[in-house]
Structure formats: structure tokens, C-alpha cells
CSV table of N, CA and C in Angstrom, one decimal:
chain,number,residue,atom,x,y,z
A,12,UNK,N,48.1,68.7,-6.3
A,12,UNK,CA,47.5,68.3,-7.5
A,12,UNK,C,47.3,66.8,-7.5
A,13,UNK,N,48.2,66.1,-6.9
A,13,UNK,CA,48.0,64.6,-6.8
A,13,UNK,C,46.7,64.3,-6.1
A,14,UNK,N,46.4,65.0,-5.0
A,14,UNK,CA,45.1,64.7,-4.3
A,14,UNK,C,43.9,65.0,-5.1
A,15,UNK,N,44.0,66.1,-5.9
A,15,UNK,CA,42.9,66.4,-6.8
A,15,UNK,C,42.7,65.3,-7.8
A,16,UNK,N,43.8,64.9,-8.4
A,16,UNK,CA,43.8,63.8,-9.4
A,16,UNK,C,43.1,62.5,-8.8
A,17,UNK,N,43.6,62.2,-7.6
A,17,UNK,CA,43.0,61.0,-6.9
A,17,UNK,C,41.5,61.1,-6.7
A,18,UNK,N,41.2,62.3,-6.1
A,18,UNK,CA,39.7,62.5,-5.9
A,18,UNK,C,38.9,62.5,-7.2
A,19,UNK,N,39.5,63.1,-8.2
A,19,UNK,CA,38.8,63.2,-9.5
A,19,UNK,C,38.6,61.7,-10.1
A,20,UNK,N,39.7,60.9,-10.0
A,20,UNK,CA,39.6,59.5,-10.5
A,20,UNK,C,38.6,58.7,-9.7
A,21,UNK,N,38.6,58.9,-8.4
A,21,UNK,CA,37.6,58.2,-7.5
A,21,UNK,C,36.2,58.6,-7.8
A,22,UNK,N,36.0,59.9,-8.1
A,22,UNK,CA,34.6,60.4,-8.5
A,22,UNK,C,34.2,59.8,-9.8
A,23,UNK,N,35.1,59.7,-10.7
A,23,UNK,CA,34.8,59.1,-12.1
A,23,UNK,C,34.5,57.6,-11.9
A,24,UNK,N,35.3,56.9,-11.1
A,24,UNK,CA,35.0,55.5,-10.9
A,24,UNK,C,33.7,55.2,-10.2
A,25,UNK,N,33.4,56.1,-9.2
A,25,UNK,CA,32.1,56.0,-8.5
A,25,UNK,C,31.0,56.2,-9.5
A,26,UNK,N,31.1,57.2,-10.3
A,26,UNK,CA,30.1,57.5,-11.3
A,26,UNK,C,29.8,56.4,-12.3
A,27,UNK,N,31.0,55.8,-12.8
A,27,UNK,CA,30.8,54.6,-13.7
A,27,UNK,C,30.1,53.5,-13.0
A,28,UNK,N,30.5,53.2,-11.7
A,28,UNK,CA,29.9,52.1,-11.0
A,28,UNK,C,28.4,52.3,-10.8
A,29,UNK,N,28.0,53.6,-10.5
A,29,UNK,CA,26.6,53.9,-10.4
A,29,UNK,C,25.8,53.7,-11.7
A,30,UNK,N,26.5,54.0,-12.8
A,30,UNK,CA,25.8,53.8,-14.1
A,30,UNK,C,25.6,52.3,-14.4
A,31,UNK,N,26.7,51.5,-14.0
A,31,UNK,CA,26.5,50.1,-14.2
A,31,UNK,C,25.4,49.5,-13.3
A,32,UNK,N,25.4,49.9,-12.1
A,32,UNK,CA,24.3,49.5,-11.2
A,32,UNK,C,22.9,49.8,-11.7
A,33,UNK,N,22.8,51.1,-12.2
A,33,UNK,CA,21.5,51.5,-12.7
A,33,UNK,C,21.1,50.7,-14.0
A,34,UNK,N,22.1,50.4,-14.8
A,34,UNK,CA,21.7,49.5,-16.0
A,34,UNK,C,21.3,48.1,-15.6
A,35,UNK,N,21.9,47.6,-14.5
A,35,UNK,CA,21.5,46.3,-14.0
A,35,UNK,C,20.1,46.3,-13.5
A,36,UNK,N,19.8,47.4,-12.8
A,36,UNK,CA,18.4,47.5,-12.2
A,36,UNK,C,17.4,47.6,-13.4
A,37,UNK,N,17.8,48.4,-14.4
A,37,UNK,CA,16.8,48.6,-15.6
A,37,UNK,C,16.7,47.3,-16.3
A,38,UNK,N,17.7,46.5,-16.5
A,38,UNK,CA,17.6,45.2,-17.1
A,38,UNK,C,16.8,44.3,-16.3
A,39,UNK,N,17.0,44.3,-15.0
A,39,UNK,CA,16.2,43.4,-14.1
A,39,UNK,C,14.7,43.8,-14.1
A,40,UNK,N,14.4,45.1,-14.2
A,40,UNK,CA,13.0,45.5,-14.2
A,40,UNK,C,12.4,45.1,-15.5
A,41,UNK,N,13.1,45.2,-16.6
A,41,UNK,CA,12.5,44.8,-17.9
A,41,UNK,C,12.2,43.3,-18.0
A,42,UNK,N,13.1,42.5,-17.4
A,42,UNK,CA,12.9,41.1,-17.6
A,42,UNK,C,12.2,40.4,-16.4
A,43,UNK,N,11.7,41.2,-15.5
A,43,UNK,CA,11.0,40.7,-14.4
A,43,UNK,C,11.9,40.1,-13.3
A,44,UNK,N,13.2,40.3,-13.4
A,44,UNK,CA,14.1,39.8,-12.4
A,44,UNK,C,14.1,40.5,-11.1
A,45,UNK,N,14.6,39.9,-10.1
A,45,UNK,CA,14.7,40.6,-8.8
A,45,UNK,C,16.2,41.0,-8.6
A,46,UNK,N,16.4,42.2,-8.2
A,46,UNK,CA,17.7,42.7,-8.0
A,46,UNK,C,17.9,43.0,-6.5
A,47,UNK,N,19.0,42.5,-6.0
A,47,UNK,CA,19.3,42.8,-4.6
A,47,UNK,C,20.8,43.2,-4.5
A,48,UNK,N,21.0,44.3,-3.9
A,48,UNK,CA,22.4,44.9,-3.8
A,48,UNK,C,23.0,45.1,-5.2
A,49,UNK,N,22.3,45.4,-6.2
A,49,UNK,CA,22.8,45.7,-7.5
A,49,UNK,C,23.2,44.5,-8.3
A,50,UNK,N,22.9,43.3,-7.8
A,50,UNK,CA,23.2,42.0,-8.5
A,50,UNK,C,22.0,41.3,-8.8
A,51,UNK,N,21.8,40.8,-10.0
A,51,UNK,CA,20.6,40.0,-10.4
A,51,UNK,C,20.7,38.7,-9.7
A,52,UNK,N,19.6,38.3,-9.0
A,52,UNK,CA,19.5,37.0,-8.2
A,52,UNK,C,18.7,35.9,-8.9
A,53,UNK,N,18.1,36.2,-10.0
A,53,UNK,CA,17.3,35.1,-10.7
A,53,UNK,C,16.1,35.7,-11.4
A,54,UNK,N,15.4,34.9,-12.1
A,54,UNK,CA,14.2,35.4,-12.8
A,54,UNK,C,13.0,34.8,-12.2
A,55,UNK,N,11.9,35.5,-12.3
A,55,UNK,CA,10.6,34.9,-11.9
A,55,UNK,C,10.1,34.0,-13.0
A,56,UNK,N,9.7,32.8,-12.6
A,56,UNK,CA,9.2,31.9,-13.6
A,56,UNK,C,7.7,31.8,-13.5
A,57,UNK,N,7.0,31.8,-14.6
A,57,UNK,CA,5.6,31.7,-14.7
A,57,UNK,C,5.2,30.3,-14.2
A,58,UNK,N,4.6,30.3,-13.0
A,58,UNK,CA,4.3,29.0,-12.3
A,58,UNK,C,3.3,28.2,-13.1
A,59,UNK,N,2.4,28.9,-13.8
A,59,UNK,CA,1.4,28.2,-14.6
A,59,UNK,C,2.0,27.3,-15.7
A,60,UNK,N,3.1,27.9,-16.3
A,60,UNK,CA,3.7,27.1,-17.3
A,60,UNK,C,4.4,25.9,-16.8
A,61,UNK,N,5.0,26.0,-15.6
A,61,UNK,CA,5.7,24.9,-15.0
A,61,UNK,C,4.7,23.8,-14.7
A,62,UNK,N,3.6,24.2,-14.1
A,62,UNK,CA,2.5,23.2,-13.8
A,62,UNK,C,2.0,22.5,-15.0
A,63,UNK,N,1.8,23.3,-16.1
A,63,UNK,CA,1.3,22.7,-17.3
A,63,UNK,C,2.3,21.7,-17.9
A,64,UNK,N,3.6,22.1,-17.9
A,64,UNK,CA,4.6,21.1,-18.4
A,64,UNK,C,4.7,19.9,-17.6
A,65,UNK,N,4.7,20.0,-16.3
A,65,UNK,CA,4.7,18.8,-15.4
A,65,UNK,C,3.5,17.9,-15.6
A,66,UNK,N,2.3,18.5,-15.7
A,66,UNK,CA,1.1,17.7,-15.9
A,66,UNK,C,1.2,17.1,-17.3
A,67,UNK,N,1.7,17.8,-18.3
A,67,UNK,CA,1.8,17.2,-19.7
A,67,UNK,C,2.7,16.0,-19.7
A,68,UNK,N,3.8,16.1,-19.0
A,68,UNK,CA,4.8,15.0,-19.0
A,68,UNK,C,4.1,13.8,-18.3
A,69,UNK,N,3.4,14.0,-17.2
A,69,UNK,CA,2.8,12.9,-16.5
A,69,UNK,C,1.7,12.3,-17.4
A,70,UNK,N,0.9,13.1,-18.1
A,70,UNK,CA,-0.1,12.5,-19.0
A,70,UNK,C,0.5,11.7,-20.1
A,71,UNK,N,1.6,12.2,-20.7
A,71,UNK,CA,2.3,11.5,-21.8
A,71,UNK,C,2.8,10.2,-21.3
A,72,UNK,N,3.2,10.0,-20.1
A,72,UNK,CA,3.7,8.8,-19.6
A,72,UNK,C,2.5,7.8,-19.1
A,73,UNK,N,1.6,8.4,-18.4
A,73,UNK,CA,0.5,7.6,-17.8
A,73,UNK,C,-0.7,7.2,-18.7
A,74,UNK,N,-1.0,8.1,-19.6
A,74,UNK,CA,-2.2,7.9,-20.4
A,74,UNK,C,-2.2,6.6,-21.2
A,75,UNK,N,-1.1,6.3,-21.9
A,75,UNK,CA,-1.1,5.0,-22.6
A,75,UNK,C,-1.3,3.8,-21.7
A,76,UNK,N,-0.9,3.9,-20.4
A,76,UNK,CA,-1.1,2.8,-19.5
A,76,UNK,C,-2.5,2.7,-19.0
A,77,UNK,N,-3.2,3.8,-19.0
A,77,UNK,CA,-4.6,3.8,-18.5
A,77,UNK,C,-5.6,3.6,-19.6
A,78,UNK,N,-5.2,3.6,-20.8
A,78,UNK,CA,-6.1,3.3,-21.9
A,78,UNK,C,-6.7,1.9,-21.8
A,79,UNK,N,-7.8,1.7,-22.5
A,79,UNK,CA,-8.4,0.4,-22.6
A,79,UNK,C,-7.4,-0.6,-23.1
A,80,UNK,N,-7.2,-1.7,-22.3
A,80,UNK,CA,-6.3,-2.8,-22.7
A,80,UNK,C,-7.1,-4.0,-23.1
A,81,UNK,N,-6.9,-4.4,-24.3
A,81,UNK,CA,-7.6,-5.6,-24.8
A,81,UNK,C,-6.6,-6.8,-24.7
A,82,UNK,N,-6.9,-7.8,-24.0
A,82,UNK,CA,-6.0,-9.0,-23.9
A,82,UNK,C,-5.8,-9.6,-25.3
A,83,UNK,N,-4.6,-10.0,-25.5
A,83,UNK,CA,-4.2,-10.6,-26.8
A,83,UNK,C,-4.8,-12.0,-26.9
A,84,UNK,N,-4.9,-12.7,-25.8
A,84,UNK,CA,-5.3,-14.1,-25.9
A,84,UNK,C,-4.2,-15.0,-26.3
A,85,UNK,N,-3.1,-14.5,-26.7
A,85,UNK,CA,-1.9,-15.3,-27.0
A,85,UNK,C,-1.3,-15.9,-25.8
A,86,UNK,N,-1.3,-15.1,-24.7
A,86,UNK,CA,-0.7,-15.6,-23.5
A,86,UNK,C,-1.7,-16.0,-22.4
A,87,UNK,N,-2.7,-15.1,-22.2
A,87,UNK,CA,-3.7,-15.4,-21.2
A,87,UNK,C,-3.2,-15.7,-19.8
A,88,UNK,N,-3.5,-16.9,-19.3
A,88,UNK,CA,-3.2,-17.3,-18.0
A,88,UNK,C,-2.1,-18.4,-18.0
A,89,UNK,N,-1.2,-18.2,-17.1
A,89,UNK,CA,-0.1,-19.2,-16.9
A,89,UNK,C,-0.4,-20.0,-15.6
A,90,UNK,N,-0.1,-21.3,-15.6
A,90,UNK,CA,-0.2,-22.1,-14.5
A,90,UNK,C,1.2,-22.7,-14.1
A,91,UNK,N,1.5,-22.7,-12.8
A,91,UNK,CA,2.7,-23.2,-12.3
A,91,UNK,C,2.4,-24.1,-11.1
A,92,UNK,N,3.2,-25.1,-10.9
A,92,UNK,CA,3.0,-25.9,-9.7
A,92,UNK,C,4.3,-26.1,-8.9
A,93,UNK,N,4.1,-26.3,-7.6
A,93,UNK,CA,5.2,-26.6,-6.7
A,93,UNK,C,4.8,-27.9,-6.1
A,94,UNK,N,5.7,-28.9,-5.9
A,94,UNK,CA,5.3,-30.1,-5.2
A,94,UNK,C,6.2,-30.5,-4.0
A,95,UNK,N,7.1,-29.6,-3.7
A,95,UNK,CA,7.9,-29.8,-2.5
A,95,UNK,C,8.4,-28.4,-2.0
A,96,UNK,N,8.6,-28.2,-0.7
A,96,UNK,CA,9.1,-26.9,-0.2
A,96,UNK,C,10.5,-26.6,-0.8
A,97,UNK,N,10.7,-25.4,-1.3
A,97,UNK,CA,12.0,-25.1,-1.8
A,97,UNK,C,12.2,-25.6,-3.2
A,98,UNK,N,11.3,-26.3,-3.7
A,98,UNK,CA,11.4,-27.0,-5.0
A,98,UNK,C,11.3,-26.0,-6.2
A,99,UNK,N,11.5,-26.5,-7.4
A,99,UNK,CA,11.4,-25.6,-8.6
A,99,UNK,C,9.9,-25.4,-8.9
A,100,UNK,N,9.7,-24.3,-9.7
A,100,UNK,CA,8.4,-24.0,-10.2
A,100,UNK,C,8.3,-24.6,-11.6
A,101,UNK,N,7.2,-25.4,-11.8
A,101,UNK,CA,7.0,-26.1,-13.1
A,101,UNK,C,5.8,-25.5,-13.8
A,102,UNK,N,6.0,-25.2,-15.0
A,102,UNK,CA,4.9,-24.6,-15.8
A,102,UNK,C,4.1,-25.7,-16.5
A,103,UNK,N,2.8,-25.5,-16.6
A,103,UNK,CA,1.9,-26.5,-17.3
A,103,UNK,C,0.8,-25.7,-18.0
A,104,UNK,N,0.1,-26.4,-18.9
A,104,UNK,CA,-1.0,-25.8,-19.6
A,104,UNK,C,-2.3,-26.5,-19.1
A,105,UNK,N,-3.4,-25.8,-19.2
A,105,UNK,CA,-4.7,-26.3,-18.8
A,105,UNK,C,-5.4,-27.1,-19.9
A,106,UNK,N,-4.6,-27.9,-20.6
A,106,UNK,CA,-5.2,-28.7,-21.7
A,106,UNK,C,-5.2,-30.1,-21.2
A,107,UNK,N,-5.8,-31.0,-22.0
A,107,UNK,CA,-5.8,-32.4,-21.7
A,107,UNK,C,-4.4,-33.0,-21.6
A,108,UNK,N,-3.5,-32.6,-22.5
A,108,UNK,CA,-2.1,-33.1,-22.5
A,108,UNK,C,-1.3,-32.4,-21.4
A,109,UNK,N,-1.6,-31.1,-21.1
A,109,UNK,CA,-0.9,-30.4,-20.2
A,109,UNK,C,-1.0,-30.9,-18.7
A,110,UNK,N,-2.1,-31.4,-18.4
A,110,UNK,CA,-2.3,-31.8,-17.0
A,110,UNK,C,-1.9,-33.3,-16.7
A,111,UNK,N,-1.6,-34.0,-17.8
A,111,UNK,CA,-1.2,-35.4,-17.7
A,111,UNK,C,0.1,-35.5,-16.8
A,112,UNK,N,1.0,-34.6,-16.9
A,112,UNK,CA,2.3,-34.7,-16.2
A,112,UNK,C,2.2,-34.2,-14.8
A,113,UNK,N,1.1,-33.6,-14.4
A,113,UNK,CA,1.0,-33.1,-13.0
A,113,UNK,C,1.0,-34.2,-12.0
A,114,UNK,N,1.8,-34.1,-10.9
A,114,UNK,CA,1.9,-35.2,-9.9
A,114,UNK,C,0.7,-35.1,-9.0
A,115,UNK,N,-0.5,-35.3,-9.5
A,115,UNK,CA,-1.7,-35.2,-8.7
A,115,UNK,C,-2.5,-36.6,-8.8
A,116,UNK,N,-2.9,-37.1,-7.7
A,116,UNK,CA,-3.8,-38.2,-7.7
A,116,UNK,C,-5.1,-37.8,-6.9
A,117,UNK,N,-6.0,-38.7,-6.7
A,117,UNK,CA,-7.2,-38.3,-6.0
A,117,UNK,C,-6.9,-38.2,-4.5
A,118,UNK,N,-5.7,-38.6,-4.0
A,118,UNK,CA,-5.3,-38.5,-2.6
A,118,UNK,C,-4.4,-37.2,-2.3
A,119,UNK,N,-4.1,-36.5,-3.4
A,119,UNK,CA,-3.3,-35.3,-3.2
A,119,UNK,C,-4.1,-34.1,-2.8
A,120,UNK,N,-3.5,-33.4,-1.8
A,120,UNK,CA,-4.1,-32.1,-1.4
A,120,UNK,C,-3.7,-31.0,-2.4
A,121,UNK,N,-4.6,-30.4,-3.0
A,121,UNK,CA,-4.3,-29.4,-4.0
A,121,UNK,C,-4.8,-28.1,-3.5
A,122,UNK,N,-3.9,-27.1,-3.7
A,122,UNK,CA,-4.2,-25.7,-3.3
A,122,UNK,C,-3.9,-24.8,-4.5
A,123,UNK,N,-4.9,-23.9,-4.8
A,123,UNK,CA,-4.7,-22.9,-5.8
A,123,UNK,C,-4.4,-21.6,-5.2
A,124,UNK,N,-3.3,-20.9,-5.7
A,124,UNK,CA,-3.0,-19.5,-5.3
A,124,UNK,C,-3.2,-18.6,-6.5
A,125,UNK,N,-4.1,-17.6,-6.3
A,125,UNK,CA,-4.4,-16.7,-7.4
A,125,UNK,C,-4.0,-15.3,-6.9
A,126,UNK,N,-3.1,-14.7,-7.5
A,126,UNK,CA,-2.6,-13.4,-7.0
A,126,UNK,C,-3.7,-12.3,-7.2
A,127,UNK,N,-3.6,-11.2,-6.6
A,127,UNK,CA,-4.6,-10.1,-6.6
A,127,UNK,C,-4.2,-9.1,-7.6
A,128,UNK,N,-5.0,-8.0,-7.6
A,128,UNK,CA,-4.9,-6.9,-8.5
A,128,UNK,C,-3.5,-6.2,-8.3
A,129,UNK,N,-2.8,-5.9,-9.3
A,129,UNK,CA,-1.5,-5.3,-9.4
A,129,UNK,C,-0.4,-6.3,-8.8
A,130,UNK,N,-0.6,-7.6,-8.8
A,130,UNK,CA,0.4,-8.5,-8.4
A,130,UNK,C,0.7,-9.5,-9.6
A,131,UNK,N,1.6,-10.4,-9.3
A,131,UNK,CA,2.0,-11.4,-10.3
A,131,UNK,C,2.5,-12.6,-9.5
A,132,UNK,N,2.7,-13.7,-10.2
A,132,UNK,CA,3.2,-14.9,-9.6
A,132,UNK,C,4.6,-14.8,-9.2
A,133,UNK,N,5.3,-13.8,-9.6
A,133,UNK,CA,6.7,-13.6,-9.3
A,133,UNK,C,7.0,-12.9,-8.0
A,134,UNK,N,5.9,-12.6,-7.3
A,134,UNK,CA,6.1,-11.9,-6.0
A,134,UNK,C,6.6,-12.8,-4.9
A,135,UNK,N,7.5,-12.3,-4.0
A,135,UNK,CA,8.1,-13.2,-3.0
A,135,UNK,C,7.1,-13.9,-2.1
A,136,UNK,N,6.0,-13.2,-1.8
A,136,UNK,CA,5.0,-13.8,-0.9
A,136,UNK,C,4.4,-15.1,-1.4
A,137,UNK,N,4.3,-15.2,-2.7
A,137,UNK,CA,3.7,-16.4,-3.3
A,137,UNK,C,4.6,-17.6,-3.1
A,138,UNK,N,5.9,-17.4,-3.2
A,138,UNK,CA,6.8,-18.5,-3.0
A,138,UNK,C,6.8,-18.9,-1.5
A,139,UNK,N,6.8,-17.9,-0.6
A,139,UNK,CA,6.8,-18.2,0.8
A,139,UNK,C,5.5,-18.9,1.2
A,140,UNK,N,4.4,-18.5,0.7
A,140,UNK,CA,3.1,-19.1,1.0
A,140,UNK,C,3.1,-20.6,0.4
A,141,UNK,N,3.6,-20.8,-0.8
A,141,UNK,CA,3.7,-22.1,-1.4
A,141,UNK,C,4.5,-23.0,-0.5
A,142,UNK,N,5.7,-22.6,-0.1
A,142,UNK,CA,6.6,-23.4,0.8
A,142,UNK,C,5.9,-23.7,2.1
A,143,UNK,N,5.2,-22.7,2.7
A,143,UNK,CA,4.5,-23.0,4.0
A,143,UNK,C,3.4,-24.0,3.8
A,144,UNK,N,2.6,-23.9,2.7
A,144,UNK,CA,1.5,-24.9,2.5
A,144,UNK,C,2.1,-26.3,2.2
A,145,UNK,N,3.2,-26.4,1.5
A,145,UNK,CA,3.8,-27.7,1.2
A,145,UNK,C,4.4,-28.3,2.5
A,146,UNK,N,4.8,-27.5,3.4
A,146,UNK,CA,5.5,-28.0,4.6
A,146,UNK,C,4.5,-28.6,5.7
A,147,UNK,N,3.2,-28.3,5.5
A,147,UNK,CA,2.2,-28.8,6.5
A,147,UNK,C,1.9,-30.2,6.3
A,148,UNK,N,2.0,-31.0,7.3
A,148,UNK,CA,1.5,-32.4,7.3
A,148,UNK,C,2.4,-33.3,6.4
A,149,UNK,N,2.1,-34.6,6.5
A,149,UNK,CA,2.9,-35.6,5.7
A,149,UNK,C,2.2,-36.0,4.4
A,150,UNK,N,1.0,-35.5,4.2
A,150,UNK,CA,0.3,-35.9,3.0
A,150,UNK,C,1.0,-35.4,1.7
A,151,UNK,N,0.6,-36.0,0.6
A,151,UNK,CA,1.1,-35.5,-0.6
A,151,UNK,C,0.4,-34.2,-1.0
A,152,UNK,N,1.2,-33.1,-1.3
A,152,UNK,CA,0.5,-31.8,-1.6
A,152,UNK,C,1.1,-31.2,-2.8
A,153,UNK,N,0.3,-30.5,-3.5
A,153,UNK,CA,0.7,-29.7,-4.7
A,153,UNK,C,0.0,-28.4,-4.6
A,154,UNK,N,0.8,-27.3,-4.9
A,154,UNK,CA,0.3,-26.0,-4.9
A,154,UNK,C,0.4,-25.5,-6.4
A,155,UNK,N,-0.8,-25.1,-6.9
A,155,UNK,CA,-0.9,-24.5,-8.2
A,155,UNK,C,-1.0,-23.0,-8.1
A,156,UNK,N,-0.1,-22.3,-8.8
A,156,UNK,CA,-0.1,-20.8,-8.8
A,156,UNK,C,-0.7,-20.4,-10.2
A,157,UNK,N,-1.7,-19.5,-10.1
A,157,UNK,CA,-2.3,-19.0,-11.3
A,157,UNK,C,-1.7,-17.6,-11.6
A,158,UNK,N,-1.2,-17.3,-12.8
A,158,UNK,CA,-0.7,-16.0,-13.1
A,158,UNK,C,-1.4,-15.5,-14.3
A,159,UNK,N,-2.2,-14.4,-14.2
A,159,UNK,CA,-2.9,-13.9,-15.3
A,159,UNK,C,-2.4,-12.6,-15.8
A,160,UNK,N,-1.0,-12.5,-16.0
A,160,UNK,CA,-0.4,-11.3,-16.3
A,160,UNK,C,-0.8,-10.7,-17.7
A,161,UNK,N,-1.2,-11.5,-18.6
A,161,UNK,CA,-1.6,-11.0,-19.9
A,161,UNK,C,-3.0,-10.4,-19.8
A,162,UNK,N,-3.7,-10.7,-18.8
A,162,UNK,CA,-5.0,-10.1,-18.6
A,162,UNK,C,-5.0,-9.0,-17.6
A,163,UNK,N,-3.8,-8.7,-17.1
A,163,UNK,CA,-3.7,-7.7,-16.1
A,163,UNK,C,-3.5,-6.3,-16.7
A,164,UNK,N,-4.1,-5.3,-16.0
A,164,UNK,CA,-4.0,-3.9,-16.4
A,164,UNK,C,-4.1,-3.0,-15.2
A,165,UNK,N,-3.5,-1.8,-15.2
A,165,UNK,CA,-3.7,-0.9,-14.1
A,165,UNK,C,-5.0,-0.2,-14.1
A,166,UNK,N,-5.7,-0.3,-15.2
A,166,UNK,CA,-7.1,0.2,-15.2
A,166,UNK,C,-8.0,-0.7,-14.5
A,167,UNK,N,-8.4,-0.3,-13.3
A,167,UNK,CA,-9.2,-1.2,-12.4
A,167,UNK,C,-10.5,-1.6,-13.1
A,168,UNK,N,-11.2,-0.7,-13.8
A,168,UNK,CA,-12.5,-1.1,-14.4
A,168,UNK,C,-12.3,-2.2,-15.5
A,169,UNK,N,-11.2,-2.1,-16.2
A,169,UNK,CA,-11.0,-3.1,-17.2
A,169,UNK,C,-10.5,-4.4,-16.6
A,170,UNK,N,-9.8,-4.3,-15.5
A,170,UNK,CA,-9.4,-5.5,-14.7
A,170,UNK,C,-10.6,-6.2,-14.2
A,171,UNK,N,-11.6,-5.5,-13.7
A,171,UNK,CA,-12.8,-6.1,-13.3
A,171,UNK,C,-13.4,-7.0,-14.4
A,172,UNK,N,-13.4,-6.4,-15.6
A,172,UNK,CA,-14.0,-7.2,-16.7
A,172,UNK,C,-13.1,-8.4,-17.0
A,173,UNK,N,-11.8,-8.2,-17.0
A,173,UNK,CA,-10.9,-9.3,-17.3
A,173,UNK,C,-10.9,-10.4,-16.2
A,174,UNK,N,-11.3,-10.1,-15.0
A,174,UNK,CA,-11.5,-11.1,-13.9
A,174,UNK,C,-12.4,-12.2,-14.3
A,175,UNK,N,-13.5,-11.8,-15.0
A,175,UNK,CA,-14.4,-12.8,-15.5
A,175,UNK,C,-13.7,-13.9,-16.4
A,176,UNK,N,-12.9,-13.4,-17.3
A,176,UNK,CA,-12.2,-14.3,-18.2
A,176,UNK,C,-11.2,-15.2,-17.4
A,177,UNK,N,-10.5,-14.6,-16.4
A,177,UNK,CA,-9.6,-15.3,-15.5
A,177,UNK,C,-10.4,-16.4,-14.8
A,178,UNK,N,-11.5,-16.1,-14.2
A,178,UNK,CA,-12.3,-17.0,-13.5
A,178,UNK,C,-12.8,-18.2,-14.4
A,179,UNK,N,-13.2,-17.8,-15.6
A,179,UNK,CA,-13.6,-18.8,-16.6
A,179,UNK,C,-12.5,-19.8,-16.9
A,180,UNK,N,-11.2,-19.3,-17.1
A,180,UNK,CA,-10.1,-20.1,-17.4
A,180,UNK,C,-9.7,-21.0,-16.2
A,181,UNK,N,-9.8,-20.5,-15.0
A,181,UNK,CA,-9.5,-21.3,-13.8
A,181,UNK,C,-10.6,-22.4,-13.7
A,182,UNK,N,-11.8,-22.1,-13.9
A,182,UNK,CA,-12.9,-23.1,-13.9
A,182,UNK,C,-12.6,-24.2,-14.9
A,183,UNK,N,-12.1,-23.8,-16.1
A,183,UNK,CA,-11.8,-24.8,-17.1
A,183,UNK,C,-10.6,-25.7,-16.6
A,184,UNK,N,-9.6,-25.1,-15.9
A,184,UNK,CA,-8.5,-25.9,-15.4
A,184,UNK,C,-9.1,-26.9,-14.3
A,185,UNK,N,-9.9,-26.5,-13.4
A,185,UNK,CA,-10.5,-27.4,-12.4
A,185,UNK,C,-11.3,-28.5,-13.1
A,186,UNK,N,-12.1,-28.1,-14.1
A,186,UNK,CA,-12.9,-29.2,-14.8
A,186,UNK,C,-11.9,-30.2,-15.4
A,187,UNK,N,-10.9,-29.7,-16.0
A,187,UNK,CA,-9.9,-30.6,-16.7
A,187,UNK,C,-9.2,-31.5,-15.7
A,188,UNK,N,-8.9,-31.0,-14.5
A,188,UNK,CA,-8.3,-31.8,-13.5
A,188,UNK,C,-9.2,-32.9,-13.0
A,189,UNK,N,-10.5,-32.5,-12.8
A,189,UNK,CA,-11.5,-33.4,-12.3
A,189,UNK,C,-11.6,-34.6,-13.3
A,190,UNK,N,-11.7,-34.3,-14.6
A,190,UNK,CA,-11.9,-35.3,-15.6
A,190,UNK,C,-10.6,-36.2,-15.8
A,191,UNK,N,-9.5,-35.6,-15.9
A,191,UNK,CA,-8.3,-36.3,-16.2
A,191,UNK,C,-7.5,-36.9,-15.0
A,192,UNK,N,-7.7,-36.4,-13.9
A,192,UNK,CA,-7.0,-36.8,-12.7
A,192,UNK,C,-7.9,-37.4,-11.7
A,193,UNK,N,-9.2,-37.6,-12.0
A,193,UNK,CA,-10.2,-38.2,-11.2
A,193,UNK,C,-10.3,-37.6,-9.8
A,194,UNK,N,-10.2,-36.3,-9.8
A,194,UNK,CA,-10.3,-35.5,-8.5
A,194,UNK,C,-11.8,-35.5,-8.0
A,195,UNK,N,-11.9,-35.4,-6.7
A,195,UNK,CA,-13.3,-35.3,-6.2
A,195,UNK,C,-13.5,-33.9,-5.7
């Protein structure tokens, strides 16, 4: 009798396990899940939705950066000068009063450094180049660094337009230096 009871209990347990396995398979089939060995392994994700969400997030972040950027004019172009290797960076303005304190005479070698697209005056290469230029020869030298960060944008077409404004402001600086510092 005990053997019959054990066999009967084993058959009942096996039947219950098969019912559980069948219900897992049915649930998996209804939800689009994959079932392997009676265990749910995950769900299929609609890849189109994933791509749409990722693209949407990228657009939400990048679109404001790519939109038309109008310079404020409040900051415009900044000018800095170095007059000795390893020396401090000094800011000045391209006005009549601003260029008075520049250590420039008509015997000073003056070099202008203007950074490129997607750069700024804070890049390490500008400091290294300034130090190298100031180390050459025994003549008095000044390196002027032009930083047009307020007119900078990652939109290349707008930056091309802003480059005209930057060039005009640099020309104004050179004219001011020629007039007030008697440069040739």
C-alpha cells in the first residue's frame, strides 16, 4: 500500500508540475516572451520604440544647441596678452583706454593668436604656443590671444557668419593699436 501511495503522490506531483509548466508556456506565448525549459527568459522588445526613444532623447539634447545662435554683443570678443614666457594672462579691451596699458612700442614684435572653430583661448596649446613665441630671440615680444567665445556656436553655418564679425573686431583692434601705439 505504501508503494502505491508513493507512486500515486509522485503522479499527482508530476501532473501539477506539468500544469504549472503549461501555464508558463501559455503566459509566455500571450506576452510574446520566449520560454526555454519551462522558464521565462525575457520579453521581446519592439526595437522601433527603442530607436524612437533614443533618437528623441538625442534631439531633445542637441536641437537647442544647433538652433540659430544670435550673439548677444554683451561679451563679443575678449583679448588677452602675454609678455613673458610662463607669465600671467592679462585681459584688455580694444578701446582707446584699453590699449594704453599694453606693453607695446613700435619696436615690439607683436603676434596675434586666433583660435579656430570649436576652440577657445583656454586650450592648452594656446599657452604652449604663446610661451614658445615669447622664448624666441632677445627682442621685446607680446602675444595677443583673441577669444571670440560669445560669437562661437557649434552650428558651422552660423559660425561662418559670425567669423565676419570677429574679423571686423580684430581689424578694429589692429587699427586702434596702430593709432595709439604708433605701430607700423
